[in-house]
Short mmCIF file of C-alpha atoms and ligand atoms in Angstrom, two decimals:
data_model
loop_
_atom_site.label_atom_id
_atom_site.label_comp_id
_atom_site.label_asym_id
_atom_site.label_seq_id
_atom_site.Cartn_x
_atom_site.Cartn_y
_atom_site.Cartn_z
CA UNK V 260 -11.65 4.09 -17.86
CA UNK V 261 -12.05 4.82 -21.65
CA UNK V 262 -9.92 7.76 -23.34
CA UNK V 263 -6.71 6.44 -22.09
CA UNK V 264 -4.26 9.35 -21.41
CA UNK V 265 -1.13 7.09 -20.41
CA UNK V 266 1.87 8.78 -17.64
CA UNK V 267 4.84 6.78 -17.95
CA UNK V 268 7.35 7.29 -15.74
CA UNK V 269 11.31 5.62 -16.23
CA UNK V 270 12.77 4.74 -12.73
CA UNK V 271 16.20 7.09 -12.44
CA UNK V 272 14.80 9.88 -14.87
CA UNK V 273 14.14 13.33 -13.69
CA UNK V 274 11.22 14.18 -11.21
CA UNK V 275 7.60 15.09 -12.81
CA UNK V 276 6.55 18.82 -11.04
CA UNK V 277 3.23 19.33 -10.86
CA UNK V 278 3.16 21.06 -14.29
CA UNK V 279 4.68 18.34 -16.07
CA UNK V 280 2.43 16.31 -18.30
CA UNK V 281 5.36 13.59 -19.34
CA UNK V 282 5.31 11.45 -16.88
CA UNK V 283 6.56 7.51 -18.22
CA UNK V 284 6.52 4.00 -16.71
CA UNK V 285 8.56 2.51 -13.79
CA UNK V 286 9.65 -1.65 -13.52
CA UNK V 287 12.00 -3.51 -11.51
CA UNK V 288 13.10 -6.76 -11.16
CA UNK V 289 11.80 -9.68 -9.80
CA UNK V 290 13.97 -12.80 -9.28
CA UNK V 291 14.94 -11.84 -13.14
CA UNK V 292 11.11 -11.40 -14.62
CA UNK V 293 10.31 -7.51 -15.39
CA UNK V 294 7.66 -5.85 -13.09
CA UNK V 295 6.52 -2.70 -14.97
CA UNK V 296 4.18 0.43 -12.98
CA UNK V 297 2.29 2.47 -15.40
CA UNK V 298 0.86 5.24 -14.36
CA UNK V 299 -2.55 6.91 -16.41
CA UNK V 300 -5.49 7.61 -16.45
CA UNK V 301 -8.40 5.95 -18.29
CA UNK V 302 -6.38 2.97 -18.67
CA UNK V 303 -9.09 0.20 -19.18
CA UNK V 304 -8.58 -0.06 -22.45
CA UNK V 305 -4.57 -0.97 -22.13
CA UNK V 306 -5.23 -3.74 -19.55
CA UNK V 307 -7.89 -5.60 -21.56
CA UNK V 308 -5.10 -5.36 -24.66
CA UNK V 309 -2.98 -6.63 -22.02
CA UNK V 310 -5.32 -9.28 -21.04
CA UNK V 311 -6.57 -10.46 -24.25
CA UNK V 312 -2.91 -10.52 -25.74
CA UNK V 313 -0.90 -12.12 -23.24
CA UNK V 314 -1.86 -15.77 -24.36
CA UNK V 315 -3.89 -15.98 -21.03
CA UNK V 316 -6.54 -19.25 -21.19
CA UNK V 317 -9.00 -17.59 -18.66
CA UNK V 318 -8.75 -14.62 -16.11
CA UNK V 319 -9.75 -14.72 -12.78
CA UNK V 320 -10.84 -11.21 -10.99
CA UNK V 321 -10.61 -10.61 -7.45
CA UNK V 322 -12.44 -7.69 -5.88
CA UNK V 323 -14.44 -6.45 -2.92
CA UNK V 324 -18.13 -5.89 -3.00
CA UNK V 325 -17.85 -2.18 -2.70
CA UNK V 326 -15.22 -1.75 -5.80
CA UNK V 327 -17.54 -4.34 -7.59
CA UNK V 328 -20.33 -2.38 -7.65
CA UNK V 329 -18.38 0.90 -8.41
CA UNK V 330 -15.88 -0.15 -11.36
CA UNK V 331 -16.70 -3.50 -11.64
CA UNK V 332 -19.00 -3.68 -14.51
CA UNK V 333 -16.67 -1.19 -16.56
CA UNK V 334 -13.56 -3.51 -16.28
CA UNK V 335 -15.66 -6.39 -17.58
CA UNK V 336 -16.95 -4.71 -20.51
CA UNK V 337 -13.34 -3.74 -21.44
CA UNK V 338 -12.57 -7.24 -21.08
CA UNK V 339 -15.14 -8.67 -23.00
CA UNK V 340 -14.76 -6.39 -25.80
CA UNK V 341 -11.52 -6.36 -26.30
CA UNK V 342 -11.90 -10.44 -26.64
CA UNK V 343 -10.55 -11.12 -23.84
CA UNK V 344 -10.09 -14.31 -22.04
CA UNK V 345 -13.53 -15.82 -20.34
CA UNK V 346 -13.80 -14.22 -16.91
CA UNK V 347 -14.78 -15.83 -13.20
CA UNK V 348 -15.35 -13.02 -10.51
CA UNK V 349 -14.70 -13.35 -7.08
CA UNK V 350 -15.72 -10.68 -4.55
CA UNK V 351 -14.67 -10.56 -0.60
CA UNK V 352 -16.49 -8.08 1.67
CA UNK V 353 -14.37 -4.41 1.85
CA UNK V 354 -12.34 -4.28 4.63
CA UNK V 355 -9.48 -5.62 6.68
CA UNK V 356 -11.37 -8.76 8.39
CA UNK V 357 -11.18 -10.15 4.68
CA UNK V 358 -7.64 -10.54 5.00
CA UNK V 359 -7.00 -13.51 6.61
CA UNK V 360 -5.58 -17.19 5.63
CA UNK V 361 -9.53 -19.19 6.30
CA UNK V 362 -10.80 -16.08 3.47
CA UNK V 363 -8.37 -17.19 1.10
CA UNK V 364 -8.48 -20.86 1.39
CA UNK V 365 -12.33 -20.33 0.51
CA UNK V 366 -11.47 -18.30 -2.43
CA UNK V 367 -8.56 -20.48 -3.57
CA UNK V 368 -11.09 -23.69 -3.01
CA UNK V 369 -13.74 -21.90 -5.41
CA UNK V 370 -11.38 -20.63 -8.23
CA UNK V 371 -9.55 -23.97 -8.46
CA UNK V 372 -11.39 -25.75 -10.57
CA UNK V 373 -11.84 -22.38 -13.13
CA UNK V 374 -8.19 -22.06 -12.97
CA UNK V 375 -5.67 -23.36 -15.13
CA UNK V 376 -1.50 -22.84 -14.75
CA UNK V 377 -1.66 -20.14 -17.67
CA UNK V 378 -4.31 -18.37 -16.38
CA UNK V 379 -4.33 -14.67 -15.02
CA UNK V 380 -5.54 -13.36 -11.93
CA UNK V 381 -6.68 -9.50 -11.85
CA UNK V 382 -6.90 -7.62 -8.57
CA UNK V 383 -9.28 -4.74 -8.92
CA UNK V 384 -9.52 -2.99 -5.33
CA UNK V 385 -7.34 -1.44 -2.49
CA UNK V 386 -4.59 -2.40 -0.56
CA UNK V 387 -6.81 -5.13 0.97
CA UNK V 388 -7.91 -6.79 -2.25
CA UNK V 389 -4.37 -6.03 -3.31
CA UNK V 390 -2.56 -8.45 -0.21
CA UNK V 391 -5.26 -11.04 -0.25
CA UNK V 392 -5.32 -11.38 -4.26
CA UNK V 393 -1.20 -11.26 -3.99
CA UNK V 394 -1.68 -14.39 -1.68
CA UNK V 395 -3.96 -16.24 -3.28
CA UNK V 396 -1.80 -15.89 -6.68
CA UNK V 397 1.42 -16.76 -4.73
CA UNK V 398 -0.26 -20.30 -3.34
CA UNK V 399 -2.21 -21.02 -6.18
CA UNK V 400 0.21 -23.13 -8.35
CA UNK V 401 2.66 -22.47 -6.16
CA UNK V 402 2.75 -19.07 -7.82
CA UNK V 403 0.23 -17.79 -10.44
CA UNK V 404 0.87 -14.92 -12.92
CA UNK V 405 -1.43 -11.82 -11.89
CA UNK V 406 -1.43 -7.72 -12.62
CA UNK V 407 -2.76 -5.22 -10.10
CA UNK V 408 -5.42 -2.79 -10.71
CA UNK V 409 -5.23 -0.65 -7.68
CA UNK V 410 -8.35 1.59 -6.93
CA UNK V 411 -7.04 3.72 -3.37
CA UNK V 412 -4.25 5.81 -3.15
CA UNK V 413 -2.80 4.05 -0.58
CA UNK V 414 -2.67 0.85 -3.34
CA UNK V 415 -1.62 3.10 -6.28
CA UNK V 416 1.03 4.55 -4.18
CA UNK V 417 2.25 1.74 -2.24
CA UNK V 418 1.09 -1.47 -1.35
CA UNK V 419 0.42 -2.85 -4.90
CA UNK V 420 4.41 -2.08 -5.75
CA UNK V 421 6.57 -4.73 -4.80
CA UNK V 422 6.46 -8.93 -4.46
CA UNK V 423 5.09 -8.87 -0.93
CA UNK V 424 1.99 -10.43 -0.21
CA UNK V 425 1.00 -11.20 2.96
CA UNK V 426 -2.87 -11.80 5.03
CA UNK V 427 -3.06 -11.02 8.87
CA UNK V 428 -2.65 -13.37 11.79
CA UNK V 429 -5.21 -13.22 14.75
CA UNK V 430 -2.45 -11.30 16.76
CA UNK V 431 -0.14 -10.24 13.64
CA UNK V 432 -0.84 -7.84 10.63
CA UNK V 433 0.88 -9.61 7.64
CA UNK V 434 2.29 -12.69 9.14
CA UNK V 435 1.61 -15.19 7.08
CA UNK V 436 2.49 -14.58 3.32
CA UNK V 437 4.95 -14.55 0.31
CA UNK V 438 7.08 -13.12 -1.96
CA UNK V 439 5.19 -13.44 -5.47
CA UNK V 440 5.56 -9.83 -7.98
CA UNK V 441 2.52 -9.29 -10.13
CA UNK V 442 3.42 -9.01 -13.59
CA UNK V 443 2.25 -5.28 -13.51
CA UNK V 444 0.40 -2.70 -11.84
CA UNK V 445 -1.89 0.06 -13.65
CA UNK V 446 -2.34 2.65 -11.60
CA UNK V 447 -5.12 4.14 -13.48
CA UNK V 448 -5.93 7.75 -11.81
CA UNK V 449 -9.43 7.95 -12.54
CA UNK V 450 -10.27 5.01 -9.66
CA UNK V 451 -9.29 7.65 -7.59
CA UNK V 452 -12.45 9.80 -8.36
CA UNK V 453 -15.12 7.95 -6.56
CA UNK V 454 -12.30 7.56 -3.65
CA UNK V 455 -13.60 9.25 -0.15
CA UNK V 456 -11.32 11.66 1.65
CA UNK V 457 -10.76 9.70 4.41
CA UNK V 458 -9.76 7.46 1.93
CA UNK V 459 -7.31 9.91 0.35
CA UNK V 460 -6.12 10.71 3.99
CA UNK V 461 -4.92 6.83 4.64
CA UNK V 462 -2.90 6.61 1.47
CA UNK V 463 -1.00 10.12 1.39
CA UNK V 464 0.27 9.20 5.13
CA UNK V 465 2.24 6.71 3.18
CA UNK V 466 3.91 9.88 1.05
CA UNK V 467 4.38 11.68 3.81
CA UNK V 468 6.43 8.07 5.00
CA UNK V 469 8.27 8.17 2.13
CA UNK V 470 9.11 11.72 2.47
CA UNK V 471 10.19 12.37 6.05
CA UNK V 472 12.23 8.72 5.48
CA UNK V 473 13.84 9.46 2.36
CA UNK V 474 12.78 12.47 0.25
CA UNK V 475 13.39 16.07 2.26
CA UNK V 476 12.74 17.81 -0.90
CA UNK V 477 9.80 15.74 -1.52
CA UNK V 478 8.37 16.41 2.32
CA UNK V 479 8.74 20.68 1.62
CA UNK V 480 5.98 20.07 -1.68
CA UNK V 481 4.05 17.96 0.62
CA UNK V 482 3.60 21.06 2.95
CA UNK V 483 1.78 23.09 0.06
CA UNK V 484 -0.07 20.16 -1.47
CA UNK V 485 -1.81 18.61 0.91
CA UNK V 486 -3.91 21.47 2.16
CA UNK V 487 -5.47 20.88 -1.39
CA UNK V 488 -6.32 17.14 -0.50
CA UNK V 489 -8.67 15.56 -2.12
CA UNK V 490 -8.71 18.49 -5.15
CA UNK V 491 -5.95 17.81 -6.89
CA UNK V 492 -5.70 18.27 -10.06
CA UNK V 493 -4.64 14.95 -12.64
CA UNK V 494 -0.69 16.42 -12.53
CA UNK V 495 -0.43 16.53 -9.01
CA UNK V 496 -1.78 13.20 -8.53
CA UNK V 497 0.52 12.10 -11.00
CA UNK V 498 3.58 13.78 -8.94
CA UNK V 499 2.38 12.32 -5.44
CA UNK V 500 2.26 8.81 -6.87
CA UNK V 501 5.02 9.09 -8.85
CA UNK V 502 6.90 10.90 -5.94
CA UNK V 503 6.09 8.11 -3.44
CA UNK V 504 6.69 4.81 -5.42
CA UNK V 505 10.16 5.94 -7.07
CA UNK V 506 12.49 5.66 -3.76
CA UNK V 507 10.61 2.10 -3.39
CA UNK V 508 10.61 0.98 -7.27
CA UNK V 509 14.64 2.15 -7.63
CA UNK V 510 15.08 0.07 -4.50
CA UNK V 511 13.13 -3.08 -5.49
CA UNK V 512 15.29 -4.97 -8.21
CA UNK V 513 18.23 -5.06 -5.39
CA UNK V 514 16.26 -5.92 -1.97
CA UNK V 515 13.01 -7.28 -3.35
CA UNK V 516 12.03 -8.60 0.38
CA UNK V 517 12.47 -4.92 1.24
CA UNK V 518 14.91 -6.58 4.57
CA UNK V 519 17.87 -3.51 3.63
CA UNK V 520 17.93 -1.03 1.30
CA UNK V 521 14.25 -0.64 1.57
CA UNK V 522 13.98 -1.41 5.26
CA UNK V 523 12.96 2.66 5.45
CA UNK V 524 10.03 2.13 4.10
CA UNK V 525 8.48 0.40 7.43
CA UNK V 526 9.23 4.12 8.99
CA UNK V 527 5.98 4.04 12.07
CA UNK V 528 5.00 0.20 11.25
CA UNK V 529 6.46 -1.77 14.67
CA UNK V 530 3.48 0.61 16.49
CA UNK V 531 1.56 1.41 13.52
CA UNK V 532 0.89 -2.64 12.91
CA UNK V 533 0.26 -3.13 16.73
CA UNK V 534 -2.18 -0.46 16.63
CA UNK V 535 -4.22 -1.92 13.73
CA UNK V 536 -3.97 -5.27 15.17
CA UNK V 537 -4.80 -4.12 18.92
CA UNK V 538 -8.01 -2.44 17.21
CA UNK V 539 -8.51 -5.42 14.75
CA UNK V 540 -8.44 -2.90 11.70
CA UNK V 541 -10.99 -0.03 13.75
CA UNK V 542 -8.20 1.95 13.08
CA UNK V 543 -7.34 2.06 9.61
CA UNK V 544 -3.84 1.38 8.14
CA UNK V 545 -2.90 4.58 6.92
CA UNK V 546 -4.09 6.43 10.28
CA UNK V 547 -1.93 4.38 12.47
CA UNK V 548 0.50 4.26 11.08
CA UNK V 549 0.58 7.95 11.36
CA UNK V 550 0.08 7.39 14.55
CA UNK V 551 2.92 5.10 14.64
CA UNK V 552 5.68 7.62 13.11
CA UNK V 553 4.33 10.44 15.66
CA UNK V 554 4.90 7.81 18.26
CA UNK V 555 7.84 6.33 17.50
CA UNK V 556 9.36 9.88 16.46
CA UNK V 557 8.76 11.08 20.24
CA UNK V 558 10.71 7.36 21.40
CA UNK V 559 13.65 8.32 18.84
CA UNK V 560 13.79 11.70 20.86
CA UNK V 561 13.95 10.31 24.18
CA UNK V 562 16.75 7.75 22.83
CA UNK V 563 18.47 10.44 21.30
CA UNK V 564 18.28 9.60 17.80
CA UNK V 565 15.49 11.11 16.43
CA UNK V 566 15.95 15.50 16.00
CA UNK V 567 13.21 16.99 17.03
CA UNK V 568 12.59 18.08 13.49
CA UNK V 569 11.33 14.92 12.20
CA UNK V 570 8.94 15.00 15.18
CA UNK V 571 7.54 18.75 14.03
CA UNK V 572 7.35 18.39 10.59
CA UNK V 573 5.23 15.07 10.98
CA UNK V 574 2.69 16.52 13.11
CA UNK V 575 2.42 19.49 10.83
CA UNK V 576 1.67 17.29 8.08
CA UNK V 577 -0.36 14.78 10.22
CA UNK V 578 -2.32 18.50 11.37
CA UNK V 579 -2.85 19.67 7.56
CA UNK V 580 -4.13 16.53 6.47
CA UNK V 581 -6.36 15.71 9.40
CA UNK V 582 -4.81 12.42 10.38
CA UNK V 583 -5.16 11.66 14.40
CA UNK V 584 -1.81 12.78 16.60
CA UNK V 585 -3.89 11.16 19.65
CA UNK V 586 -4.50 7.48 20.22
CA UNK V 587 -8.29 7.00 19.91
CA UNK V 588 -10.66 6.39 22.80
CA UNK V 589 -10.06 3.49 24.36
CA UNK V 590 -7.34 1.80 23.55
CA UNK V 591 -4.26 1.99 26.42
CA UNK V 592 -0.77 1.37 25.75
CA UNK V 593 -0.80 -2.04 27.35
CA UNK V 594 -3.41 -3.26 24.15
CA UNK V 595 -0.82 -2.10 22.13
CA UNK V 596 2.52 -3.70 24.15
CA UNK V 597 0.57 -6.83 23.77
CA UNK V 598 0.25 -6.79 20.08
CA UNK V 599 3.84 -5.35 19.46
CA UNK V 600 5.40 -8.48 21.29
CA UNK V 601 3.66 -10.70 18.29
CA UNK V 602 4.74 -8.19 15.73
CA UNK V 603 5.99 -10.15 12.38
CA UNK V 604 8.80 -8.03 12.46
CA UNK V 605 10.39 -9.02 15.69
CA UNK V 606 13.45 -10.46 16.08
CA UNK V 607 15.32 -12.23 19.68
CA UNK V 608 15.43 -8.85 20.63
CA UNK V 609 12.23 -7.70 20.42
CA UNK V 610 10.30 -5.79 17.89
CA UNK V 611 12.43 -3.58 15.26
CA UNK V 612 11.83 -0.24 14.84
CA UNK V 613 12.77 2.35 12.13
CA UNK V 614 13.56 5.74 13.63
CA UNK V 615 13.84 8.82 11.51
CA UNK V 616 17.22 10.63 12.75
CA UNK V 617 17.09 13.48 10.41
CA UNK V 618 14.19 14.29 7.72
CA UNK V 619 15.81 12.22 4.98
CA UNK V 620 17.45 9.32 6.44
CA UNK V 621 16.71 6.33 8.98
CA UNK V 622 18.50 3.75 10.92
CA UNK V 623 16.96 0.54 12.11
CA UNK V 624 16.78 -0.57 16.01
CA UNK V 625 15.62 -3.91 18.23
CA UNK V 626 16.11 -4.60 21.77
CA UNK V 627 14.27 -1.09 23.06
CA UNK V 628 12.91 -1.05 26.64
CA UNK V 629 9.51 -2.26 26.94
CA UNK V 630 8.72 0.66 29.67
CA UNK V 631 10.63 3.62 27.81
CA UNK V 632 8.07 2.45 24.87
CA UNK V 633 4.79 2.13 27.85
CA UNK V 634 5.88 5.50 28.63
CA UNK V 635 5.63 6.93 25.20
CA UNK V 636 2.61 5.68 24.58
CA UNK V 637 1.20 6.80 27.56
CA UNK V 638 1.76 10.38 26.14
CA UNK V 639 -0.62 9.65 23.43
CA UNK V 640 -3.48 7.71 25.43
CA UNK V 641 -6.80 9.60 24.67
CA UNK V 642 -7.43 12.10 27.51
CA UNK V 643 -3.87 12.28 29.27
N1 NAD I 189 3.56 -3.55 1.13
C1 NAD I 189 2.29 -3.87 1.28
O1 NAD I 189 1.90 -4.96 0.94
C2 NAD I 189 1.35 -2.88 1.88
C3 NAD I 189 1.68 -1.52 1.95
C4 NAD I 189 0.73 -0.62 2.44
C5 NAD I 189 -0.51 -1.08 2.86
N2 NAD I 189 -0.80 -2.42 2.80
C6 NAD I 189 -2.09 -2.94 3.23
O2 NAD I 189 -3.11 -2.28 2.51
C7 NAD I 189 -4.30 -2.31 3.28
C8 NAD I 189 -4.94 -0.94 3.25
O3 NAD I 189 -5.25 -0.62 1.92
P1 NAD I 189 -6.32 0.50 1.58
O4 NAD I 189 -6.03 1.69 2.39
O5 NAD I 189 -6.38 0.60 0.11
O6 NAD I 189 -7.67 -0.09 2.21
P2 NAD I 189 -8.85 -1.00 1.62
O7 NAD I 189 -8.37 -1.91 0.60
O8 NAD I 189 -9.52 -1.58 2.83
O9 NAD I 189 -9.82 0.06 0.95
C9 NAD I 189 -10.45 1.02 1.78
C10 NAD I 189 -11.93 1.18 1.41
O10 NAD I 189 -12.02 1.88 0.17
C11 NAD I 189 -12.91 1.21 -0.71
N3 NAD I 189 -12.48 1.54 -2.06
C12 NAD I 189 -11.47 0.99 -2.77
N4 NAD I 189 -11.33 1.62 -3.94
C13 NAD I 189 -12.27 2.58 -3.99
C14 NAD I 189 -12.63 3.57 -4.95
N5 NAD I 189 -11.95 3.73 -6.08
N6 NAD I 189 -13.68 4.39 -4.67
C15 NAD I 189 -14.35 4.28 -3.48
N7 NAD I 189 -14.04 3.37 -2.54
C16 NAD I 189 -13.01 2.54 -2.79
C17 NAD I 189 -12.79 -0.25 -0.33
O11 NAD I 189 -13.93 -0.98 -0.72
C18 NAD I 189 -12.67 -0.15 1.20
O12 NAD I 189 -13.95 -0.03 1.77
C19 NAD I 189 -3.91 -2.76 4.68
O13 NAD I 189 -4.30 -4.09 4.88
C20 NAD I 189 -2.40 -2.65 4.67
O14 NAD I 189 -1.78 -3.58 5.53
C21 NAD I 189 0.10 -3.31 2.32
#
């Protein structure tokens, strides 16, 4: 993380190409406090100046075992030598079972008595460590100041922007949580270069989201870049974070709870959260919910309001990245009726979708028949 080369991107200016080197920071608002993105890479020494200047009494990091051991020891040194604030680690084991309310009731238990109310907290992992970090900062206090340090693509890109923090129900992904912004995210690029292509996979199926929701012109570039996944060059992983988190950040100072404006954004989530759930996290997010957005493409068709379009274009760039267009073995459409019906997004009517109509724009529907939706899923059942 040394030799800091800082991006900083400024929500509303033009769009960074590829070639372009001057990228600048993002923020929004939160309930009136600025929430600032910046995007770089080697950025460790910029959040220890952060850290050791913000008047913090002690920091608290929370990671995952597998980060720990990768970036862990590099983040502390930055800390300590920038004379930072003394530090308390806390690591949960990688992976989705870790994000759940008894997890963070432990951690919360063990940090409380290290903790004071101007303390930080640092999260220093993926979307996982992200959400369960997010929580514990929202409870602790009834809301403690904290910064992200994102280390996937799919946390760079996504779930580390915005205030919501949520852990998973038994039968629910992200039931039970709040709305708590982190005082900033750095999105430091050079995480990304221990990150596994499968890995890479899972996050850019949240740009292609983005792009088949909201960003047509963004979805075309997507066709030539991600045959090059994971060799992209610094600039272009510059331009497919950048690309994916602007629609969201230029969206987030209005409808921070992401119910309206932003509601696109949860484009393949009513199935893509069942599936998760149904496999308890086999499947991982970013996979179903590609899975979700080919599924719920082919119900928009069959409603007629999804063009057939939307439905192409996904699976060729489900095909070119090598994300699943198939359900995997095993798991039937009923599993996944089941865990819809508890979906945290469900209102009287039953689970809400977000259907694609045309590449570019999205309108929001309950009340859909439970066996036009068994149908569909049939389709996509392993083996049929
Ligand atoms: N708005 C939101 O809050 C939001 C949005 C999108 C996703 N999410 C959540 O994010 C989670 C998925 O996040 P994820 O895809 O980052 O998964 P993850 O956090 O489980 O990380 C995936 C794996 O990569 C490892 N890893 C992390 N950084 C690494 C690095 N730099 N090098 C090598 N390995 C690394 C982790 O240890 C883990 O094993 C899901 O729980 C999903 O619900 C939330």
């Amino acid at each position: 993380m040394s030799n800091p080369r800082t991006a900083q991107l400024v929500s509303g200016e033009r769009l960074p190409s590829p070639a372009d080197r001057s990228c600048r920071d993002l923020e929004y608002v939160s309930r009136g406090v600025r929430s600032f993105i910046r995007i770089g890479a080697g950025l460790g020494g910029e959040v220890a100046d952060f850290v050791a200047n913000g008047g913090f009494y002690r920091a608290c990091v929370i990671t995952d075992d597998h980060v720990a051991r990768l970036h862990g020891a590099e983040l502390r040194a930055c800390l300590a030598d920038a004379g930072g604030p003394e530090q308390y680690w806390y690591s949960i084991a990688p992976g989705e079972d870790s994000k759940t309310l008894p997890r963070v009731y432990e951690c919360l238990e063990e940090i409380l008595p290290f903790m004071t109310r101007d303390s930080l907290i640092i999260t220093l992992g993926g979307g996982v460590v992200g959400n369960f970090g997010g929580t514990v900062s929202a409870l602790l206090f009834r809301g403690c100041p904290f910064i992200h340090l994102p280390t996937t693509f799919m946390a760079q890109a996504d779930s580390a922007i915005g205030a919501k923090q949520a852990v998973n129900a038994t039968r629910a992904k992200n039931a039970y949580g709040a709305f708590h912004a982190p005082l900033g995210v750095f999105d430091d690029i050079r995480f990304l270069d221990t990150l596994p292509v499968g890995e890479w996979r899972n996050g850019l199926a949240e740009s292609i989201k983005v792009a088949v929701a909201s960003q047509p012109l963004f979805a075309a570039q997507l066709s030539h870049l991600l045959c090059r996944c994971p060799r992209f060059t610094d600039d272009e992983i510059y331009f497919l974070i950048a690309e994916t988190v602007r629609p969201k950040v230029n969206g987030l100072t209005a409808d921070l709870e992401e119910r309206s404006a932003l509601m696109f954004l949860e484009l393949g989530h009513a199935i893509g959260h069942a599936i998760e759930r149904a496999t308890q996290g086999k499947v991982s997010h970013g996979a179903a919910i590609s899975l979700g957005m080919l599924i719920e493409a082919t119900l928009g068709i069959r409603l007629g309001i999804t063009c057939a379009a939307v439905h192409d274009l996904l699976s060729e760039l489900f095909s070119t990245l090598g994300l699943p267009r198939r359900l995997p073995r095993g798991l039937g459409a009923e599993q996944i009726l089941a865990s819809l019906t508890c979906s945290s997004r469900r209102v009287a009517s039953g689970p809400v979708f977000v259907f694609a109509t045309t590449v570019g724009n999205t309108v929001t529907h309950s009340g859909i028949a439970t066996a036009l939706i068994r149908e569909v899923l049939t389709e996509f059942v392993a083996g049929v």
